[in-house]
Amino acid sequence: MAFAWQGRPWQGEAVDAPYSSLEALRPGIARLLARNPSPYTYSGTQTYLVGDKDAVIVVDPGPDMDEHVDAIVEAIGKRELVAISCTHTHRDHSPASRPLKERLGAPIIGCAPLSIEATGPRADASFDSDYAPDRILEDGESLRAGSVEMVAVATPGHTSNHLCYAADGALLTGDHVMGWSTTVVVPPDGDMEDYMASLEKLRQRDDQVYYPAHGPAIEKPQRLVRHMIGHRLQRERQIVNRLKAGDRSIEELVANCYPGLDERLVPAAGGSVHAHLVFLERKGMVRKSGEEWEAA
């Protein structure tokens, strides 16, 4: 799930996007777009096929939609499906792993399972409690599809089980980094401290391009990651300053930190503000008294 900061193709009655059409991005990586546009998914979830002419891995099979599953199966064709891998288990990423496994017999190998109730409305970002991997990939473990190797990169924060996947100079970033939005981090499972540490981890890598689960490719990834780290630090300062100015509730902080926000995104903004507050409390910069917050 993401929190939009750029154009919103989900507005209006229709989205002009290449649904169910396989798009080659670079040797060994292609993508399919699911027809699930929303304020949280941009034009939809992007499923990636990683591999060569003989074998592939499907990354983020997406929502359980017959049209999308059919498109994935058609795109695979006669190639071997080595594995079905998910970056994390929000409902717009992992549910199609089950019908895809049933149809093609491939194992689900990727992020750990996770089922947790959110503290507020989560729209299409609620957790997929039925996700059941055959094997969990740890940080640095790899899968091979023909001549292409794909390596898991642990990036907790958006969710505690989030993985990115590196292949041939590219990084499939799931919901951890996206070019159209900031990522929502919602406690209790989402953790801002972990998210910041994962951003720093990616900043130190030398990936050439990021392919997110939602939105366009990121051609200058390290620059964007530096910007995202700066954006989060700026938000921290803004929250502390608002508390010093008299704000006490998450609702007040959202209203003053996100003026003019689409009301459909208010719960998501509240989740991220909460995550910042929890992290700031650990650092001794704010404290909580009952349901109210104040600067320390």
XYZ file of C-alpha atoms in Angstrom, residues 233-248 253 257 273 276-277 279-281 283-287 293-296:
33
model
C 13.278 13.148 8.733
C 11.462 16.324 7.715
C 8.146 14.726 8.720
C 9.635 13.854 12.113
C 10.605 17.478 12.679
C 7.187 18.646 11.532
C 5.414 16.317 13.985
C 7.594 17.435 16.907
C 7.008 21.104 16.003
C 3.238 20.548 15.783
C 3.261 18.932 19.223
C 5.169 21.923 20.579
C 2.533 24.154 18.967
C -0.235 22.365 20.857
C -1.399 19.431 18.753
C -2.099 16.416 20.941
C -1.405 16.041 13.458
C 0.690 17.918 8.467
C 1.921 9.578 11.801
C 6.564 8.272 13.434
C 5.311 8.926 16.968
C 9.769 5.877 16.692
C 10.104 9.362 18.198
C 9.011 7.984 21.565
C 14.254 8.184 20.749
C 12.955 10.125 23.747
C 11.680 13.028 21.627
C 7.957 12.636 22.402
C 5.883 10.979 25.100
C 0.988 12.919 22.636
C 3.364 15.749 23.567
C 6.926 16.786 22.868
C 9.387 15.531 25.487
